PDB file of C-alpha atoms and ligand atoms in Angstrom:
ATOM      1  CA  MET A   1      -1.668 -71.243 -39.796  1.00  0.00           C
ATOM      2  CA  SER A   2      -0.949 -73.380 -42.796  1.00  0.00           C
ATOM      3  CA  LEU A   3      -1.289 -70.610 -45.404  1.00  0.00           C
ATOM      4  CA  ALA A   4       0.636 -67.922 -43.495  1.00  0.00           C
ATOM      5  CA  ASP A   5       2.656 -65.626 -45.782  1.00  0.00           C
ATOM      6  CA  LYS A   6       0.606 -66.639 -48.814  1.00  0.00           C
ATOM      7  CA  HIS A   7      -1.414 -64.180 -50.884  1.00  0.00           C
ATOM      8  CA  ILE A   8      -4.573 -65.740 -52.266  1.00  0.00           C
ATOM      9  CA  VAL A   9      -6.907 -64.034 -54.711  1.00  0.00           C
ATOM     10  CA  VAL A  10     -10.461 -65.404 -54.786  1.00  0.00           C
ATOM     11  CA  THR A  11     -13.254 -64.305 -57.125  1.00  0.00           C
ATOM     12  CA  ALA A  12     -16.956 -64.612 -56.329  1.00  0.00           C
ATOM     13  CA  GLY A  13     -20.453 -63.824 -57.528  1.00  0.00           C
ATOM     14  CA  GLY A  14     -21.973 -63.495 -60.968  1.00  0.00           C
ATOM     15  CA  THR A  15     -20.918 -60.698 -63.301  1.00  0.00           C
ATOM     16  CA  ARG A  16     -23.455 -58.246 -64.724  1.00  0.00           C
ATOM     17  CA  GLU A  17     -23.174 -57.155 -68.332  1.00  0.00           C
ATOM     18  CA  ALA A  18     -24.939 -53.867 -68.890  1.00  0.00           C
ATOM     19  CA  ILE A  19     -27.583 -53.538 -71.598  1.00  0.00           C
ATOM     20  CA  ASP A  20     -28.592 -49.964 -70.691  1.00  0.00           C
ATOM     21  CA  PRO A  21     -28.437 -47.875 -67.477  1.00  0.00           C
ATOM     22  CA  VAL A  22     -31.059 -50.042 -65.733  1.00  0.00           C
ATOM     23  CA  ARG A  23     -30.748 -53.512 -67.231  1.00  0.00           C
ATOM     24  CA  TYR A  24     -28.092 -56.175 -67.390  1.00  0.00           C
ATOM     25  CA  ILE A  25     -27.453 -59.786 -68.326  1.00  0.00           C
ATOM     26  CA  GLY A  26     -26.747 -61.740 -65.151  1.00  0.00           C
ATOM     27  CA  ASN A  27     -26.684 -65.259 -63.745  1.00  0.00           C
ATOM     28  CA  ARG A  28     -27.788 -67.123 -60.634  1.00  0.00           C
ATOM     29  CA  SER A  29     -24.492 -67.210 -58.746  1.00  0.00           C
ATOM     30  CA  SER A  30     -24.959 -66.218 -55.082  1.00  0.00           C
ATOM     31  CA  GLY A  31     -21.267 -65.768 -54.324  1.00  0.00           C
ATOM     32  CA  LYS A  32     -21.486 -68.183 -51.380  1.00  0.00           C
ATOM     33  CA  MET A  33     -18.771 -70.573 -52.592  1.00  0.00           C
ATOM     34  CA  GLY A  34     -16.283 -67.768 -53.289  1.00  0.00           C
ATOM     35  CA  TYR A  35     -16.938 -66.061 -49.955  1.00  0.00           C
ATOM     36  CA  ALA A  36     -16.547 -69.402 -48.132  1.00  0.00           C
ATOM     37  CA  LEU A  37     -13.190 -69.899 -49.867  1.00  0.00           C
ATOM     38  CA  ALA A  38     -12.004 -66.399 -48.992  1.00  0.00           C
ATOM     39  CA  GLU A  39     -12.981 -66.857 -45.325  1.00  0.00           C
ATOM     40  CA  ALA A  40     -11.420 -70.314 -45.092  1.00  0.00           C
ATOM     41  CA  ALA A  41      -8.152 -69.022 -46.605  1.00  0.00           C
ATOM     42  CA  ARG A  42      -8.163 -66.111 -44.124  1.00  0.00           C
ATOM     43  CA  ASP A  43      -8.716 -68.566 -41.241  1.00  0.00           C
ATOM     44  CA  ARG A  44      -5.648 -70.503 -42.389  1.00  0.00           C
ATOM     45  CA  GLY A  45      -3.537 -67.367 -42.145  1.00  0.00           C
ATOM     46  CA  ALA A  46      -3.441 -66.220 -45.776  1.00  0.00           C
ATOM     47  CA  GLU A  47      -3.596 -62.624 -46.938  1.00  0.00           C
ATOM     48  CA  VAL A  48      -6.785 -62.701 -49.010  1.00  0.00           C
ATOM     49  CA  THR A  49      -8.081 -60.432 -51.763  1.00  0.00           C
ATOM     50  CA  LEU A  50     -11.691 -61.087 -52.723  1.00  0.00           C
ATOM     51  CA  VAL A  51     -12.685 -59.748 -56.134  1.00  0.00           C
ATOM     52  CA  THR A  52     -16.453 -59.891 -56.099  1.00  0.00           C
ATOM     53  CA  ALA A  53     -19.290 -59.273 -58.489  1.00  0.00           C
ATOM     54  CA  PRO A  54     -22.484 -58.032 -56.775  1.00  0.00           C
ATOM     55  CA  THR A  55     -23.907 -60.364 -54.094  1.00  0.00           C
ATOM     56  CA  THR A  56     -26.226 -59.977 -51.101  1.00  0.00           C
ATOM     57  CA  LEU A  57     -23.482 -61.202 -48.739  1.00  0.00           C
ATOM     58  CA  SER A  58     -21.847 -58.904 -46.197  1.00  0.00           C
ATOM     59  CA  ASP A  59     -18.147 -58.064 -46.340  1.00  0.00           C
ATOM     60  CA  PRO A  60     -16.050 -60.668 -44.549  1.00  0.00           C
ATOM     61  CA  SER A  61     -13.698 -59.178 -41.949  1.00  0.00           C
ATOM     62  CA  GLY A  62      -9.937 -59.306 -42.397  1.00  0.00           C
ATOM     63  CA  ILE A  63     -10.206 -59.598 -46.174  1.00  0.00           C
ATOM     64  CA  GLU A  64      -9.513 -56.963 -48.826  1.00  0.00           C
ATOM     65  CA  VAL A  65     -12.717 -56.727 -50.885  1.00  0.00           C
ATOM     66  CA  ILE A  66     -12.652 -55.350 -54.431  1.00  0.00           C
ATOM     67  CA  ARG A  67     -16.033 -54.819 -56.056  1.00  0.00           C
ATOM     68  CA  ILE A  68     -16.560 -55.161 -59.769  1.00  0.00           C
ATOM     69  CA  GLU A  69     -19.599 -55.655 -61.990  1.00  0.00           C
ATOM     70  CA  SER A  70     -18.654 -56.834 -65.452  1.00  0.00           C
ATOM     71  CA  ALA A  71     -16.359 -59.482 -66.957  1.00  0.00           C
ATOM     72  CA  VAL A  72     -14.103 -56.739 -68.337  1.00  0.00           C
ATOM     73  CA  GLN A  73     -13.765 -55.198 -64.862  1.00  0.00           C
ATOM     74  CA  MET A  74     -13.165 -58.679 -63.416  1.00  0.00           C
ATOM     75  CA  LYS A  75     -10.167 -59.212 -65.671  1.00  0.00           C
ATOM     76  CA  ALA A  76      -8.685 -55.794 -64.852  1.00  0.00           C
ATOM     77  CA  ALA A  77      -9.134 -56.269 -61.089  1.00  0.00           C
ATOM     78  CA  VAL A  78      -7.744 -59.813 -61.083  1.00  0.00           C
ATOM     79  CA  THR A  79      -4.766 -58.779 -63.230  1.00  0.00           C
ATOM     80  CA  GLU A  80      -3.890 -56.129 -60.669  1.00  0.00           C
ATOM     81  CA  ALA A  81      -4.639 -58.239 -57.583  1.00  0.00           C
ATOM     82  CA  THR A  82      -2.637 -61.268 -58.739  1.00  0.00           C
ATOM     83  CA  SER A  83       0.589 -59.352 -59.279  1.00  0.00           C
ATOM     84  CA  GLY A  84       2.914 -61.261 -56.928  1.00  0.00           C
ATOM     85  CA  ALA A  85       0.097 -63.515 -55.642  1.00  0.00           C
ATOM     86  CA  ASP A  86       0.605 -67.200 -54.822  1.00  0.00           C
ATOM     87  CA  VAL A  87      -2.847 -68.496 -55.753  1.00  0.00           C
ATOM     88  CA  LEU A  88      -5.832 -67.523 -57.923  1.00  0.00           C
ATOM     89  CA  ILE A  89      -9.151 -69.259 -57.286  1.00  0.00           C
ATOM     90  CA  MET A  90     -11.826 -68.293 -59.829  1.00  0.00           C
ATOM     91  CA  ALA A  91     -15.118 -69.203 -58.163  1.00  0.00           C
ATOM     92  CA  ALA A  92     -16.974 -66.356 -59.892  1.00  0.00           C
ATOM     93  CA  ALA A  93     -19.550 -67.079 -62.568  1.00  0.00           C
ATOM     94  CA  VAL A  94     -18.244 -64.821 -65.301  1.00  0.00           C
ATOM     95  CA  ALA A  95     -20.525 -64.062 -68.239  1.00  0.00           C
ATOM     96  CA  ASP A  96     -19.222 -65.416 -71.528  1.00  0.00           C
ATOM     97  CA  TYR A  97     -20.962 -62.723 -73.590  1.00  0.00           C
ATOM     98  CA  GLN A  98     -21.684 -59.029 -73.197  1.00  0.00           C
ATOM     99  CA  PRO A  99     -23.864 -56.681 -75.270  1.00  0.00           C
ATOM    100  CA  LYS A 100     -21.854 -55.254 -78.156  1.00  0.00           C
ATOM    101  CA  LYS A 101     -23.235 -51.783 -77.453  1.00  0.00           C
ATOM    102  CA  VAL A 102     -24.426 -50.459 -74.088  1.00  0.00           C
ATOM    103  CA  ALA A 103     -27.312 -48.036 -74.664  1.00  0.00           C
ATOM    104  CA  GLY A 104     -26.655 -44.645 -73.078  1.00  0.00           C
ATOM    105  CA  GLN A 105     -30.349 -44.197 -72.224  1.00  0.00           C
ATOM    106  CA  LYS A 106     -32.973 -46.668 -71.030  1.00  0.00           C
ATOM    107  CA  ILE A 107     -34.192 -48.658 -74.026  1.00  0.00           C
ATOM    108  CA  LYS A 108     -37.861 -47.876 -74.678  1.00  0.00           C
ATOM    109  CA  LYS A 109     -40.396 -50.468 -75.691  1.00  0.00           C
ATOM    110  CA  GLU A 110     -40.937 -50.148 -79.418  1.00  0.00           C
ATOM    111  CA  THR A 111     -43.886 -51.317 -81.455  1.00  0.00           C
ATOM    112  CA  GLY A 112     -43.294 -54.763 -82.900  1.00  0.00           C
ATOM    113  CA  ASP A 113     -42.802 -58.138 -81.252  1.00  0.00           C
ATOM    114  CA  GLY A 114     -39.205 -58.357 -80.182  1.00  0.00           C
ATOM    115  CA  LEU A 115     -35.810 -56.850 -79.574  1.00  0.00           C
ATOM    116  CA  THR A 116     -32.520 -58.300 -80.787  1.00  0.00           C
ATOM    117  CA  LEU A 117     -29.379 -57.781 -78.712  1.00  0.00           C
ATOM    118  CA  GLU A 118     -26.027 -58.369 -80.359  1.00  0.00           C
ATOM    119  CA  LEU A 119     -23.579 -60.049 -77.977  1.00  0.00           C
ATOM    120  CA  ILE A 120     -19.796 -60.309 -78.157  1.00  0.00           C
ATOM    121  CA  LYS A 121     -17.424 -62.519 -76.167  1.00  0.00           C
ATOM    122  CA  THR A 122     -16.049 -61.275 -72.846  1.00  0.00           C
ATOM    123  CA  PRO A 123     -12.399 -61.712 -71.841  1.00  0.00           C
ATOM    124  CA  ASP A 124     -11.663 -65.027 -70.099  1.00  0.00           C
ATOM    125  CA  THR A 125      -9.861 -64.030 -66.905  1.00  0.00           C
ATOM    126  CA  LEU A 126      -8.867 -67.521 -65.827  1.00  0.00           C
ATOM    127  CA  ALA A 127      -7.389 -68.380 -69.214  1.00  0.00           C
ATOM    128  CA  GLU A 128      -5.791 -65.046 -70.020  1.00  0.00           C
ATOM    129  CA  VAL A 129      -4.330 -63.553 -66.829  1.00  0.00           C
ATOM    130  CA  GLU A 130      -0.593 -64.192 -66.757  1.00  0.00           C
ATOM    131  CA  GLY A 131       1.339 -65.175 -63.650  1.00  0.00           C
ATOM    132  CA  ASN A 132       3.121 -68.032 -61.993  1.00  0.00           C
ATOM    133  CA  PHE A 133       0.496 -68.635 -59.294  1.00  0.00           C
ATOM    134  CA  VAL A 134      -1.401 -71.815 -58.517  1.00  0.00           C
ATOM    135  CA  ARG A 135      -4.451 -71.540 -60.774  1.00  0.00           C
ATOM    136  CA  VAL A 136      -7.790 -73.032 -59.701  1.00  0.00           C
ATOM    137  CA  GLY A 137     -10.943 -72.996 -61.819  1.00  0.00           C
ATOM    138  CA  PHE A 138     -14.558 -73.905 -61.240  1.00  0.00           C
ATOM    139  CA  ALA A 139     -16.887 -75.660 -63.645  1.00  0.00           C
ATOM    140  CA  ALA A 140     -20.606 -75.657 -63.040  1.00  0.00           C
ATOM    141  CA  GLU A 141     -22.003 -78.153 -65.501  1.00  0.00           C
ATOM    142  CA  SER A 142     -25.395 -79.614 -66.262  1.00  0.00           C
ATOM    143  CA  GLN A 143     -24.042 -82.475 -68.386  1.00  0.00           C
ATOM    144  CA  ASP A 144     -20.794 -84.411 -69.081  1.00  0.00           C
ATOM    145  CA  LEU A 145     -19.303 -83.002 -65.873  1.00  0.00           C
ATOM    146  CA  LEU A 146     -15.862 -84.612 -65.872  1.00  0.00           C
ATOM    147  CA  VAL A 147     -15.254 -84.447 -69.622  1.00  0.00           C
ATOM    148  CA  ASN A 148     -16.083 -80.736 -69.697  1.00  0.00           C
ATOM    149  CA  ALA A 149     -14.127 -79.932 -66.542  1.00  0.00           C
ATOM    150  CA  ARG A 150     -11.009 -81.765 -67.798  1.00  0.00           C
ATOM    151  CA  ALA A 151     -11.131 -79.906 -71.098  1.00  0.00           C
ATOM    152  CA  LYS A 152     -11.438 -76.559 -69.278  1.00  0.00           C
ATOM    153  CA  LEU A 153      -8.566 -77.394 -66.929  1.00  0.00           C
ATOM    154  CA  GLN A 154      -6.276 -77.952 -69.906  1.00  0.00           C
ATOM    155  CA  LYS A 155      -7.499 -75.047 -71.985  1.00  0.00           C
ATOM    156  CA  LYS A 156      -7.223 -72.601 -69.080  1.00  0.00           C
ATOM    157  CA  ARG A 157      -3.803 -73.907 -67.898  1.00  0.00           C
ATOM    158  CA  CYS A 158      -5.083 -74.746 -64.413  1.00  0.00           C
ATOM    159  CA  ASP A 159      -3.541 -76.851 -61.659  1.00  0.00           C
ATOM    160  CA  LEU A 160      -6.893 -77.849 -60.191  1.00  0.00           C
ATOM    161  CA  PHE A 161     -10.534 -77.709 -61.214  1.00  0.00           C
ATOM    162  CA  VAL A 162     -13.571 -77.886 -58.962  1.00  0.00           C
ATOM    163  CA  ALA A 163     -16.435 -79.416 -60.912  1.00  0.00           C
ATOM    164  CA  ASN A 164     -20.003 -79.394 -59.720  1.00  0.00           C
ATOM    165  CA  ASP A 165     -23.092 -80.900 -61.210  1.00  0.00           C
ATOM    166  CA  ILE A 166     -25.701 -78.174 -60.906  1.00  0.00           C
ATOM    167  CA  THR A 167     -28.497 -80.655 -61.532  1.00  0.00           C
ATOM    168  CA  ALA A 168     -27.655 -82.612 -58.330  1.00  0.00           C
ATOM    169  CA  PRO A 169     -30.026 -81.924 -55.393  1.00  0.00           C
ATOM    170  CA  ASP A 170     -28.696 -79.416 -52.783  1.00  0.00           C
ATOM    171  CA  SER A 171     -25.739 -78.537 -54.992  1.00  0.00           C
ATOM    172  CA  GLY A 172     -24.685 -75.525 -57.030  1.00  0.00           C
ATOM    173  CA  PHE A 173     -26.251 -72.070 -57.069  1.00  0.00           C
ATOM    174  CA  GLU A 174     -27.862 -70.319 -54.095  1.00  0.00           C
ATOM    175  CA  VAL A 175     -27.762 -73.249 -51.606  1.00  0.00           C
ATOM    176  CA  ASP A 176     -25.300 -73.625 -48.693  1.00  0.00           C
ATOM    177  CA  THR A 177     -24.100 -77.070 -49.726  1.00  0.00           C
ATOM    178  CA  ASN A 178     -22.188 -78.348 -52.704  1.00  0.00           C
ATOM    179  CA  LYS A 179     -21.268 -81.704 -54.188  1.00  0.00           C
ATOM    180  CA  VAL A 180     -18.070 -81.393 -56.156  1.00  0.00           C
ATOM    181  CA  SER A 181     -15.303 -83.392 -57.776  1.00  0.00           C
ATOM    182  CA  LEU A 182     -11.716 -82.157 -57.644  1.00  0.00           C
ATOM    183  CA  ILE A 183      -9.751 -82.783 -60.830  1.00  0.00           C
ATOM    184  CA  ASP A 184      -6.013 -82.223 -61.072  1.00  0.00           C
ATOM    185  CA  LYS A 185      -3.521 -81.836 -63.914  1.00  0.00           C
ATOM    186  CA  ASP A 186      -2.625 -85.534 -63.786  1.00  0.00           C
ATOM    187  CA  GLY A 187      -6.249 -86.409 -64.485  1.00  0.00           C
ATOM    188  CA  GLN A 188      -6.917 -87.680 -60.967  1.00  0.00           C
ATOM    189  CA  VAL A 189     -10.489 -87.234 -59.789  1.00  0.00           C
ATOM    190  CA  ASP A 190     -11.595 -86.971 -56.168  1.00  0.00           C
ATOM    191  CA  ASP A 191     -15.389 -87.233 -55.848  1.00  0.00           C
ATOM    192  CA  LEU A 192     -16.383 -85.555 -52.597  1.00  0.00           C
ATOM    193  CA  PRO A 193     -19.691 -86.237 -50.849  1.00  0.00           C
ATOM    194  CA  LEU A 194     -22.317 -83.517 -50.343  1.00  0.00           C
ATOM    195  CA  MET A 195     -20.956 -81.054 -47.768  1.00  0.00           C
ATOM    196  CA  SER A 196     -21.234 -77.433 -46.706  1.00  0.00           C
ATOM    197  CA  LYS A 197     -19.569 -74.849 -48.933  1.00  0.00           C
ATOM    198  CA  ARG A 198     -17.250 -74.065 -46.012  1.00  0.00           C
ATOM    199  CA  GLU A 199     -16.147 -77.721 -45.886  1.00  0.00           C
ATOM    200  CA  VAL A 200     -15.705 -77.764 -49.674  1.00  0.00           C
ATOM    201  CA  ALA A 201     -13.568 -74.624 -49.324  1.00  0.00           C
ATOM    202  CA  HIS A 202     -11.249 -76.356 -46.855  1.00  0.00           C
ATOM    203  CA  LYS A 203     -10.952 -79.424 -49.105  1.00  0.00           C
ATOM    204  CA  VAL A 204      -9.978 -77.163 -52.007  1.00  0.00           C
ATOM    205  CA  LEU A 205      -7.450 -75.342 -49.817  1.00  0.00           C
ATOM    206  CA  ASP A 206      -5.957 -78.674 -48.664  1.00  0.00           C
ATOM    207  CA  ARG A 207      -5.155 -79.354 -52.316  1.00  0.00           C
ATOM    208  CA  VAL A 208      -3.901 -75.801 -52.878  1.00  0.00           C
ATOM    209  CA  GLU A 209      -1.528 -76.252 -49.947  1.00  0.00           C
ATOM    210  CA  GLU A 210      -0.214 -79.499 -51.419  1.00  0.00           C
ATOM    211  CA  LEU A 211       0.401 -77.729 -54.738  1.00  0.00           C
ATOM    212  CA  LEU A 212       2.202 -74.845 -53.000  1.00  0.00           C
ATOM    213  CA  ASN A 213       4.377 -77.268 -51.001  1.00  0.00           C
ATOM    214  CA  LYS A 214       5.225 -79.162 -54.179  1.00  0.00           C
ATOM    215  CA  ARG A 215       6.314 -75.944 -55.856  1.00  0.00           C
ATOM    216  CA  THR A 216       8.474 -74.939 -52.891  1.00  0.00           C
ATOM    217  CA  LYS A 217      10.132 -78.366 -52.934  1.00  0.00           C
ATOM    218  CA  GLU A 218      10.720 -78.232 -56.693  1.00  0.00           C
ATOM    219  CA  LYS A 219      12.290 -74.785 -56.337  1.00  0.00           C
ATOM    220  CA  LYS A 220      14.554 -76.013 -53.539  1.00  0.00           C
ATOM    221  CA  ASP A 221      15.611 -79.138 -55.452  1.00  0.00           C
ATOM    222  CA  GLY A 222      16.185 -77.079 -58.602  1.00  0.00           C
ATOM    223  CA  GLY A 223      18.316 -74.599 -56.688  1.00  0.00           C
ATOM    224  CA  GLN A 224      20.601 -77.248 -55.176  1.00  0.00           C
TER     225      GLN A 224
HETATM  226  N1  LIG B   1     -14.114 -67.855 -66.455  1.00  0.00           N
HETATM  227  C1  LIG B   1     -13.426 -66.655 -66.617  1.00  0.00           C
HETATM  228  N2  LIG B   1     -13.819 -65.761 -67.575  1.00  0.00           N
HETATM  229  C2  LIG B   1     -14.845 -66.037 -68.406  1.00  0.00           C
HETATM  230  C3  LIG B   1     -15.556 -67.257 -68.259  1.00  0.00           C
HETATM  231  C4  LIG B   1     -15.167 -68.132 -67.280  1.00  0.00           C
HETATM  232  O1  LIG B   1     -12.470 -66.403 -65.864  1.00  0.00           O
HETATM  233  N3  LIG B   1     -15.193 -65.161 -69.322  1.00  0.00           N
HETATM  234  C5  LIG B   1     -13.687 -68.825 -65.425  1.00  0.00           C
HETATM  235  C6  LIG B   1     -14.727 -69.098 -64.337  1.00  0.00           C
HETATM  236  O2  LIG B   1     -14.560 -68.220 -63.252  1.00  0.00           O
HETATM  237  C7  LIG B   1     -14.442 -70.542 -63.968  1.00  0.00           C
HETATM  238  C8  LIG B   1     -13.909 -71.159 -65.251  1.00  0.00           C
HETATM  239  O3  LIG B   1     -13.452 -70.067 -66.061  1.00  0.00           O
HETATM  240  O4  LIG B   1     -13.448 -70.658 -62.976  1.00  0.00           O
HETATM  241  C9  LIG B   1     -14.882 -71.984 -66.025  1.00  0.00           C
HETATM  242  O5  LIG B   1     -16.028 -71.218 -66.271  1.00  0.00           O
HETATM  243  P1  LIG B   1     -17.192 -71.775 -67.198  1.00  0.00           P
HETATM  244  O6  LIG B   1     -18.217 -70.712 -67.374  1.00  0.00           O
HETATM  245  O7  LIG B   1     -17.627 -73.100 -66.669  1.00  0.00           O
HETATM  246  O8  LIG B   1     -16.358 -72.032 -68.532  1.00  0.00           O
HETATM  247  P2  LIG B   1     -16.488 -71.521 -69.985  1.00  0.00           P
HETATM  248  O9  LIG B   1     -15.117 -71.570 -70.566  1.00  0.00           O
HETATM  249  O10 LIG B   1     -17.182 -70.221 -70.011  1.00  0.00           O
HETATM  250  O11 LIG B   1     -17.349 -72.650 -70.678  1.00  0.00           O
HETATM  251  P3  LIG B   1     -18.952 -72.832 -70.884  1.00  0.00           P
HETATM  252  O12 LIG B   1     -19.617 -71.607 -70.317  1.00  0.00           O
HETATM  253  O13 LIG B   1     -19.084 -72.955 -72.355  1.00  0.00           O
HETATM  254  O14 LIG B   1     -19.309 -74.089 -70.161  1.00  0.00           O
END
């Protein structure tokens, strides 16, 4: 049980940003990658908290599941869940923008051709939540994969980034497989072949374990 005694917080799914009581802005995330990570971490002996936006997946056993809908709720739930945690893995697809005003009643179709929604930025959980845990981000990109992922890793103070090219066949949203590259703080890139999301999860957790072991060693050496 290589992650015994570790508390790992994983996020999954795509957030929903309410427009009115019946409508929202969403995205195509299925939650499969985040759930696979949570289950793989549980199987390695970790205590796992899964903070999940709505998905069609059933609750995994042996995992604390916290349900949220919006990006604002995501940040609040992750802030609470990561207090004292060892690792945060943000696999959720969090909306970058939310409607400035949420209509209290269902918006009716007016005469005229269109409707303009004013959007404001959401909080960035990965970048803003404080804590001394191992921080892992995900980047789903359709162009300039490595350049974008590297920039996000630095900006969001991460130890590791999982980058996937959503234009690659059998990779990205909704499918059971993923083709990813793992990028670390030193700029090293590990291009993994196409594999199941469960296998990707274990590859990510191998790296997380290395990072945790490195931290333990540094603490020990520093304390001597
Ligand atoms: N993320 C987050 N909060 C947000 C947006 C993103 O915590 N409001 C996290 C995601 O969970 C992911 C990482 O940040 O782990 C990168 O998400 P991504 O959407 O690719 O990055 P953005 O900074 O939003 O960049 P862009 O959408 O412009 O590509």
